[in-house]
Short mmCIF file of C-alpha atoms in Angstrom, two decimals:
data_model
loop_
_atom_site.label_atom_id
_atom_site.label_comp_id
_atom_site.label_asym_id
_atom_site.label_seq_id
_atom_site.Cartn_x
_atom_site.Cartn_y
_atom_site.Cartn_z
CA MET G 265 35.17 180.15 170.69
CA PRO G 266 36.63 183.58 171.43
CA SER G 267 39.81 184.14 169.50
CA PRO G 268 42.40 183.29 172.27
CA TYR G 269 40.92 179.82 172.63
CA ARG G 270 40.82 179.44 168.75
CA ALA G 271 44.53 180.40 168.65
CA ILE G 272 45.63 177.43 170.89
CA PHE G 273 44.00 174.99 168.43
CA ALA G 274 45.86 176.20 165.46
CA LEU G 275 48.50 173.48 165.67
CA PRO G 276 47.45 170.01 164.37
CA GLY G 277 46.45 167.30 166.88
CA THR G 278 45.52 169.68 169.49
CA LYS G 279 41.70 169.12 169.21
CA ARG G 280 42.14 165.43 169.20
CA PHE G 281 44.23 165.12 172.37
CA SER G 282 42.09 167.57 174.24
CA ALA G 283 38.85 165.64 173.37
CA ALA G 284 40.56 162.40 174.43
CA GLY G 285 41.57 164.07 177.68
CA LEU G 286 37.87 165.08 178.31
CA LEU G 287 36.86 161.39 178.08
CA GLY G 288 39.65 160.18 180.16
CA ARG G 289 38.99 162.66 183.00
CA MET G 290 35.27 161.84 183.21
CA PRO G 291 36.05 159.29 185.93
CA LEU G 292 37.42 161.99 188.00
CA SER G 293 34.07 163.32 188.75
CA MET G 294 32.28 160.01 188.38
CA MET G 295 34.19 157.33 190.27
CA GLY G 296 34.23 158.68 193.79
CA ILE G 297 30.59 159.87 193.92
CA GLY G 298 29.52 156.81 191.98
CA ILE G 299 31.02 154.49 194.66
CA VAL G 300 29.36 156.57 197.35
CA THR G 301 25.92 156.38 195.67
CA MET G 302 26.47 152.61 194.93
CA VAL G 303 27.51 151.58 198.40
CA SER G 304 24.98 153.84 200.23
CA GLN G 305 22.12 152.18 198.12
CA LEU G 306 23.31 148.74 198.62
CA THR G 307 24.15 148.88 202.32
CA GLY G 308 22.83 152.21 203.70
CA ARG G 309 26.23 152.81 205.26
CA TYR G 310 27.64 156.32 204.47
CA GLY G 311 30.72 155.64 206.65
CA LEU G 312 31.66 152.70 204.49
CA ALA G 313 30.96 154.49 201.33
CA GLY G 314 33.00 157.47 202.32
CA ALA G 315 35.82 155.30 203.35
CA LEU G 316 35.91 153.29 200.04
CA SER G 317 35.96 156.58 198.08
CA ALA G 318 38.75 157.75 200.34
CA THR G 319 40.65 154.57 199.70
CA VAL G 320 40.37 155.17 195.98
CA ALA G 321 41.58 158.64 196.35
CA LEU G 322 44.52 157.86 198.62
CA SER G 323 45.72 154.92 196.41
CA ALA G 324 45.57 157.30 193.47
CA ALA G 325 47.58 159.84 195.52
CA LEU G 326 50.23 157.28 196.24
CA ILE G 327 50.42 155.55 192.89
CA GLY G 328 49.70 158.59 190.62
CA PRO G 329 53.08 160.53 191.03
CA GLN G 330 54.89 157.19 190.37
CA ILE G 331 53.19 156.63 187.16
CA SER G 332 53.70 160.21 186.06
CA ARG G 333 57.44 159.83 186.98
CA LEU G 334 57.55 156.82 184.68
CA VAL G 335 55.66 158.77 181.99
CA ASP G 336 58.37 161.50 182.18
CA ARG G 337 61.06 158.90 181.59
CA HIS G 338 59.47 156.52 179.12
CA GLY G 339 56.55 158.26 177.47
CA GLN G 340 52.81 158.29 177.93
CA ARG G 341 51.93 155.32 175.60
CA ARG G 342 54.36 152.90 177.25
CA VAL G 343 53.15 153.64 180.69
CA LEU G 344 49.51 154.69 180.61
CA ARG G 345 48.04 151.56 178.86
CA PRO G 346 49.18 148.98 181.31
CA ALA G 347 48.32 151.20 184.30
CA THR G 348 44.84 151.68 182.87
CA VAL G 349 44.27 148.04 182.40
CA ILE G 350 45.09 147.35 186.12
CA SER G 351 42.76 150.05 187.12
CA LEU G 352 39.88 148.71 185.00
CA VAL G 353 40.34 145.11 186.41
CA ALA G 354 40.23 146.60 189.93
CA VAL G 355 37.05 148.53 189.07
CA THR G 356 35.30 145.28 187.83
CA GLY G 357 36.41 143.55 191.03
CA LEU G 358 34.90 146.34 193.20
CA LEU G 359 31.56 146.23 191.39
CA LEU G 360 31.21 142.53 191.63
CA CYS G 361 32.18 142.45 195.30
CA ALA G 362 29.58 145.24 196.01
CA LYS G 363 26.90 143.56 194.09
CA TYR G 364 27.22 140.06 195.71
CA THR G 365 27.87 141.48 199.26
CA ALA G 366 31.33 140.29 199.60
CA PRO G 367 33.19 141.02 202.92
CA ASP G 368 34.10 144.56 203.47
CA TRP G 369 37.85 143.95 203.18
CA THR G 370 37.44 142.67 199.52
CA LEU G 371 35.85 146.11 198.66
CA PHE G 372 38.90 147.85 200.13
CA ALA G 373 41.33 145.64 198.40
CA CYS G 374 39.79 146.36 195.07
CA ALA G 375 39.38 150.04 195.83
CA ALA G 376 43.19 150.37 196.55
CA LEU G 377 43.96 149.11 193.06
CA VAL G 378 41.45 151.33 191.44
CA GLY G 379 43.84 154.20 192.29
CA CYS G 380 46.25 152.90 189.61
CA VAL G 381 44.30 155.14 187.31
CA PRO G 382 46.65 157.73 185.59
CA SER G 383 46.32 161.48 186.03
CA VAL G 384 44.94 162.25 182.52
CA GLY G 385 44.65 165.91 183.24
CA SER G 386 48.44 166.11 183.87
CA MET G 387 49.11 164.27 180.75
CA ILE G 388 47.17 166.73 178.63
CA ARG G 389 48.69 169.71 180.25
CA SER G 390 52.23 168.39 179.75
CA ARG G 391 51.28 168.22 175.94
CA TRP G 392 50.19 171.74 176.06
CA ALA G 393 53.45 172.73 177.68
CA ALA G 394 55.40 170.93 175.15
CA LEU G 395 53.68 173.02 172.45
CA TYR G 396 53.54 176.37 174.13
CA GLY G 397 56.04 176.26 177.01
CA ASP G 398 57.80 179.42 175.45
CA VAL G 399 54.59 181.32 174.80
CA PRO G 400 53.18 182.18 178.26
CA ARG G 401 49.99 183.79 177.07
CA GLN G 402 49.10 180.79 174.89
CA LEU G 403 49.91 178.32 177.67
CA HIS G 404 47.77 180.41 180.20
CA THR G 405 44.82 180.09 177.70
CA ALA G 406 45.48 176.31 177.18
CA TYR G 407 45.64 175.69 180.92
CA SER G 408 42.32 177.76 181.38
CA PHE G 409 40.68 175.64 178.63
CA GLU G 410 41.59 172.46 180.34
CA SER G 411 40.34 173.70 183.62
CA VAL G 412 37.08 174.48 181.88
CA LEU G 413 36.93 170.95 180.62
CA ASP G 414 37.67 169.69 184.23
CA GLU G 415 34.57 171.62 185.36
CA VAL G 416 32.56 170.27 182.36
CA CYS G 417 33.42 166.83 183.69
CA PHE G 418 32.08 167.90 187.15
CA VAL G 419 28.99 169.40 185.64
CA PHE G 420 27.91 166.18 183.77
CA GLY G 421 29.78 163.45 185.61
CA PRO G 422 27.89 163.57 188.90
CA ILE G 423 24.54 163.89 187.04
CA ILE G 424 25.40 160.80 185.00
CA SER G 425 26.81 158.80 187.69
CA ILE G 426 24.24 159.34 190.45
CA GLY G 427 21.43 159.39 187.89
CA LEU G 428 22.44 156.07 186.46
CA SER G 429 23.05 154.55 189.84
CA THR G 430 19.73 155.65 191.27
CA VAL G 431 17.55 155.26 188.25
CA TRP G 432 19.06 152.14 186.52
CA PHE G 433 21.15 149.96 188.94
CA PRO G 434 23.62 150.91 191.70
CA GLU G 435 26.73 149.77 189.93
CA ALA G 436 25.90 151.70 186.67
CA GLY G 437 27.85 154.88 187.55
CA PRO G 438 31.19 153.45 188.40
CA LEU G 439 30.80 151.11 185.50
CA LEU G 440 30.43 153.78 182.97
CA ALA G 441 33.24 155.78 184.58
CA GLY G 442 35.47 152.75 183.91
CA CYS G 443 34.32 152.77 180.19
CA PHE G 444 35.19 156.48 179.82
CA LEU G 445 38.63 155.92 181.28
CA ALA G 446 39.42 153.03 178.71
CA ALA G 447 38.18 155.19 175.74
CA GLY G 448 40.00 158.23 176.69
CA VAL G 449 43.41 156.76 177.63
CA PHE G 450 43.57 154.45 174.65
CA TRP G 451 42.57 157.27 172.19
CA LEU G 452 45.11 159.64 173.81
CA THR G 453 48.04 157.11 173.60
CA SER G 454 47.11 156.38 170.01
CA GLN G 455 48.16 160.04 169.19
CA ARG G 456 52.03 159.96 168.99
CA ALA G 457 52.64 163.10 167.10
CA THR G 458 51.75 165.37 170.04
CA GLU G 459 53.16 163.13 172.80
CA PRO G 460 55.99 164.94 174.76
CA VAL G 461 59.43 163.52 174.28
CA PRO G 462 60.41 161.41 177.31
CA HIS G 463 63.38 162.33 179.35
CA PRO G 464 65.59 159.47 180.11
CA ARG G 465 66.93 158.87 183.60
CA GLU G 466 70.32 160.46 182.97
CA GLN G 467 68.50 163.79 182.21
CA HIS G 468 66.74 163.88 185.57
CA SER G 469 68.21 165.45 188.65
CA PRO G 470 68.26 163.16 191.62
CA GLY G 471 65.06 162.85 193.73
CA SER G 472 61.41 163.69 193.22
CA ALA G 473 59.92 166.72 191.84
CA LEU G 474 58.36 167.14 195.37
CA ARG G 475 61.77 168.41 196.61
CA ALA G 476 60.92 171.79 195.13
CA ARG G 477 59.99 173.98 198.13
CA GLY G 478 57.31 175.95 196.24
CA LEU G 479 55.61 172.69 195.09
CA GLN G 480 55.54 171.48 198.69
CA VAL G 481 53.52 174.51 199.55
CA LEU G 482 50.95 173.91 196.65
CA VAL G 483 50.51 170.22 197.47
CA ALA G 484 50.01 170.97 201.24
CA THR G 485 47.48 173.61 200.53
CA PHE G 486 45.64 171.42 198.01
CA VAL G 487 45.22 168.73 200.55
CA ALA G 488 43.04 170.94 202.50
CA THR G 489 41.32 172.27 199.27
CA GLY G 490 40.72 168.57 198.26
CA ALA G 491 39.01 168.07 201.66
CA ILE G 492 36.59 170.81 200.59
CA PHE G 493 35.62 169.04 197.47
CA GLY G 494 35.41 165.53 198.90
CA SER G 495 33.36 166.51 201.85
CA ILE G 496 30.99 168.60 199.75
CA ASP G 497 30.20 165.69 197.60
CA VAL G 498 29.31 163.25 200.33
CA VAL G 499 27.48 165.86 202.46
CA THR G 500 25.41 167.03 199.44
CA VAL G 501 24.24 163.49 198.61
CA ALA G 502 23.25 162.83 202.31
CA TYR G 503 21.68 166.35 202.61
CA ALA G 504 19.45 165.73 199.61
CA GLU G 505 18.40 162.25 200.82
CA ASP G 506 17.32 163.73 204.04
CA LEU G 507 15.09 165.98 202.19
CA GLY G 508 13.68 163.20 200.07
CA HIS G 509 15.36 164.20 196.82
CA LYS G 510 18.66 162.25 196.68
CA SER G 511 18.72 162.24 192.74
CA MET G 512 18.82 166.12 193.05
CA ALA G 513 22.23 165.92 194.59
CA SER G 514 23.80 165.53 191.12
CA VAL G 515 22.04 168.69 189.88
CA VAL G 516 23.17 170.73 192.89
CA LEU G 517 26.80 169.44 192.46
CA ALA G 518 26.63 170.26 188.64
CA ILE G 519 25.62 173.82 189.55
CA TYR G 520 28.66 174.14 191.77
CA ALA G 521 30.84 172.98 188.83
CA THR G 522 28.97 175.35 186.44
CA GLY G 523 30.13 178.31 188.54
CA SER G 524 33.72 177.23 188.28
CA CYS G 525 33.41 176.51 184.57
CA LEU G 526 32.09 179.90 183.72
CA ALA G 527 34.83 181.53 185.99
CA GLY G 528 37.49 179.50 184.24
CA ALA G 529 36.40 180.31 180.72
CA LEU G 530 36.42 184.11 181.56
CA PHE G 531 39.81 183.82 183.31
CA GLY G 532 41.22 182.28 180.22
CA LEU G 533 40.45 185.39 178.09
CA LEU G 534 42.34 187.67 180.50
CA HIS G 535 46.07 188.19 180.30
CA PHE G 536 47.67 189.03 183.73
CA LYS G 537 50.94 190.87 184.42
CA GLY G 538 53.05 190.19 187.43
CA ALA G 539 53.70 187.22 189.44
CA PRO G 540 50.91 184.58 189.93
CA ALA G 541 51.48 183.96 193.72
CA PRO G 542 49.31 186.84 194.95
CA ARG G 543 46.38 185.77 192.64
CA TRP G 544 46.78 182.18 193.94
CA LEU G 545 46.57 183.27 197.51
CA LEU G 546 43.63 185.42 196.85
CA GLY G 547 41.82 182.37 195.13
CA VAL G 548 42.50 180.27 198.12
CA VAL G 549 41.26 182.86 200.65
CA THR G 550 38.12 183.34 198.47
CA MET G 551 37.39 179.42 198.32
CA ALA G 552 37.56 179.48 202.08
CA VAL G 553 35.16 182.34 202.62
CA SER G 554 32.73 180.85 200.20
CA MET G 555 32.21 177.87 202.52
CA ILE G 556 30.70 180.03 205.19
CA PRO G 557 27.09 180.36 203.64
CA LEU G 558 27.00 176.55 203.39
CA GLN G 559 26.58 176.46 207.16
CA LEU G 560 23.27 178.42 206.84
CA VAL G 561 21.44 176.70 204.05
CA GLY G 562 17.97 175.56 204.65
CA ASN G 563 16.85 173.89 201.41
CA LEU G 564 18.14 172.64 198.11
CA PRO G 565 17.60 175.82 196.07
CA ILE G 566 19.54 178.07 198.50
CA LEU G 567 22.26 175.36 198.69
CA ALA G 568 22.53 175.38 194.88
CA VAL G 569 22.96 179.10 194.79
CA ALA G 570 25.52 179.14 197.54
CA LEU G 571 27.55 176.28 195.79
CA PHE G 572 27.49 178.27 192.57
CA VAL G 573 28.98 181.34 194.16
CA ALA G 574 31.60 179.03 195.77
CA GLY G 575 32.53 177.52 192.53
CA LEU G 576 33.48 180.84 190.96
CA SER G 577 36.91 180.73 192.62
CA VAL G 578 37.78 177.08 192.00
CA ALA G 579 38.96 177.06 188.30
CA PRO G 580 40.92 180.40 188.52
CA THR G 581 42.72 179.10 191.54
CA MET G 582 43.56 175.65 189.71
CA ILE G 583 44.77 177.57 186.55
CA THR G 584 47.11 179.81 188.66
CA THR G 585 48.37 176.68 190.50
CA MET G 586 49.45 175.11 187.24
CA ALA G 587 51.26 178.32 186.38
CA LEU G 588 53.17 178.11 189.65
CA VAL G 589 54.02 174.52 189.04
CA GLU G 590 55.62 175.70 185.78
CA GLN G 591 57.72 178.08 187.79
CA HIS G 592 58.85 175.86 190.45
CA VAL G 593 59.40 172.38 188.77
CA PRO G 594 62.03 171.63 186.08
CA ARG G 595 60.39 170.83 182.69
CA ALA G 596 61.91 167.19 182.81
CA LYS G 597 59.77 166.57 185.74
CA LEU G 598 56.78 168.69 184.81
CA THR G 599 54.28 165.73 184.51
CA GLU G 600 55.26 164.44 187.98
CA GLY G 601 55.02 168.03 189.35
CA MET G 602 51.43 168.50 188.09
CA THR G 603 50.42 165.05 189.35
CA TRP G 604 51.71 165.94 192.82
CA VAL G 605 49.20 168.65 192.98
CA SER G 606 46.49 166.20 191.81
CA THR G 607 47.79 163.93 194.60
CA GLY G 608 47.33 166.67 197.22
CA LEU G 609 43.80 167.05 196.01
CA SER G 610 43.29 163.16 196.07
CA VAL G 611 44.64 162.99 199.68
CA GLY G 612 42.39 165.84 200.68
CA VAL G 613 39.28 164.22 198.92
CA ALA G 614 39.97 161.08 200.84
CA LEU G 615 40.24 162.82 204.19
CA GLY G 616 37.29 165.21 203.44
CA SER G 617 34.91 162.33 202.30
CA SER G 618 35.87 160.07 205.21
CA VAL G 619 35.41 162.79 207.86
CA ALA G 620 32.27 163.92 206.32
CA GLY G 621 30.87 160.35 206.34
CA TRP G 622 31.59 159.87 210.00
CA VAL G 623 30.13 163.17 210.82
CA ILE G 624 26.97 162.44 208.87
CA ASP G 625 26.63 159.06 210.62
CA ALA G 626 27.15 160.55 214.00
CA ALA G 627 25.48 164.11 213.83
CA GLY G 628 23.39 164.18 210.62
CA ALA G 629 23.83 165.77 207.21
CA ASP G 630 23.25 169.36 208.48
CA ALA G 631 26.39 169.19 210.55
CA GLY G 632 28.47 167.86 207.69
CA TYR G 633 28.97 171.18 206.00
CA ALA G 634 31.27 172.13 208.87
CA VAL G 635 33.91 169.90 207.26
CA PRO G 636 34.37 172.01 204.19
CA GLY G 637 34.18 175.17 206.39
CA VAL G 638 37.17 173.86 208.53
CA SER G 639 38.99 172.60 205.52
CA GLY G 640 38.86 176.08 203.85
CA ALA G 641 40.36 177.60 206.98
CA VAL G 642 43.22 175.14 207.07
CA ALA G 643 43.95 175.88 203.34
CA VAL G 644 44.29 179.63 204.09
CA LEU G 645 46.56 178.94 207.00
CA VAL G 646 48.92 176.75 205.02
CA GLY G 647 48.95 179.09 202.03
CA LEU G 648 49.76 181.95 204.27
CA LEU G 649 52.69 180.23 206.05
CA GLY G 650 54.14 179.11 202.75
CA TYR G 651 53.45 182.28 200.63
CA ARG G 652 56.99 183.49 200.87
CA ARG G 653 58.33 180.24 199.00
CA LEU G 654 55.88 180.80 196.18
CA LYS G 655 57.26 184.28 195.67
CA ARG G 656 60.67 183.02 194.77
CA PRO G 657 60.54 180.82 191.68
CA VAL G 658 63.36 178.35 191.28
CA PRO G 659 65.45 178.76 188.18
CA GLN G 660 65.32 175.22 187.01
CA ARG G 661 63.70 175.34 183.67
CA GLY G 662 66.60 176.21 181.49
CA GLY G 663 69.63 174.16 180.57
CA SER G 664 70.22 171.18 178.39
CA THR G 665 67.25 169.21 179.57
CA ASP G 666 64.86 171.92 178.28
CA GLU G 667 66.81 172.42 174.99
CA GLN G 668 66.75 168.64 174.28
CA ALA G 669 63.11 168.43 175.02
CA THR G 670 62.37 171.45 172.77
CA GLU G 671 64.50 170.13 169.96
CA GLY G 672 63.02 166.59 170.22
CA TYR G 673 59.44 167.81 170.21
CA ALA G 674 60.15 169.97 167.11
CA GLY G 675 61.54 167.17 165.29
CA ARG G 676 58.69 164.72 165.95
CA ALA G 677 55.90 167.22 165.38
CA GLY G 678 57.53 168.71 162.36
CA HIS G 679 57.61 172.45 163.43
CA THR G 680 60.05 174.91 161.84
CA ASP G 681 61.47 177.96 163.29
CA GLY G 682 59.09 179.93 161.12
CA GLN G 683 56.25 178.20 162.58
CA ALA G 684 57.37 178.93 165.96
CA GLU G 685 57.47 182.60 165.11
CA GLU G 686 53.98 182.26 163.75
CA GLN G 687 52.79 180.73 167.15
CA ARG G 688 54.33 183.80 168.89
CA SER G 689 52.52 186.15 166.60
CA LEU G 690 49.08 184.36 167.57
CA ALA G 691 49.82 185.29 171.14
#
């Protein structure tokens, strides 16, 4: 690794919890597309497939922030394990109902409980924040690395999920996604030394982290951004099937993620001065503009090139978003704040996949790429309207809550003041 990435792994336990997070996040890229592939193969109904995927995303959007709020108060181990068990039981029910052609309502009932899955990415980033919250350069590199791992999931996840479901049996993709979730969460929660210290109820200010005006802008913008991702997944599978190469959809989506992965890795090596808000808005605009070439593609190779270019703006925008969450949300609610961003994406994925499925059923796969195009335009509009809020960070990170969190973590992890100075020198 380049030296900035080596530096963030100097502290003990960092490699283990990051690896566990990689496993736990694989379902993020596998479950939705796996359900779409499974249901479309078993029933041939893309509308139903997209609606089920949207149900999973919407339930995750509703339940995820509540799980993260409980994590902030009670700790990761006590909350994540029972939540994961509920999600795994629901996945099992969904696969059985799909396999044995149960009524549609049973599929939706199971899909609604699948969303009890915890936001593993937020849990990992909160661990990095507990370690490097006072070392901005290190934290930027850590967030960049996690965004690269997110994209690694999206490189390999769709390939594995679609490949297994088309070559082996239709339920194979979602089944393996559930296995990854169980392995990742239970391994992560077994690592107590790096777990952030929970903040009891009395340390929390009243209300949700979503009361922060800057966070509201980020979440609203990422609803539209999520619609880009959700619609691209569904439309690409249908488009590849129309061309007689459905299994190649996973390769095309992997190329999309590869562009984001490479951009995120490079972004983590850079050190930026000045406020992150202008970089964030530039990233949102670039994502929207990159949707225009998708309207003109005529075959899979050209589509792959267009998606690779589109992916170059994804990871840098996500990394900058997490930096803005740090500025606008108090540390005692950081996990919840990060999860709200994921919630915005989940809601957008739900909307995008549903609308894309209906458009495909009504007008064909070629017309489906209009959905991410419109979604990108909406993201830019919301970002522009709320930009002034993002330029005024809220001074909520200081005070007794942060001091208690810092002291508590130092006591559990065994760091001394001298080691803290050594961390700063690494930056």
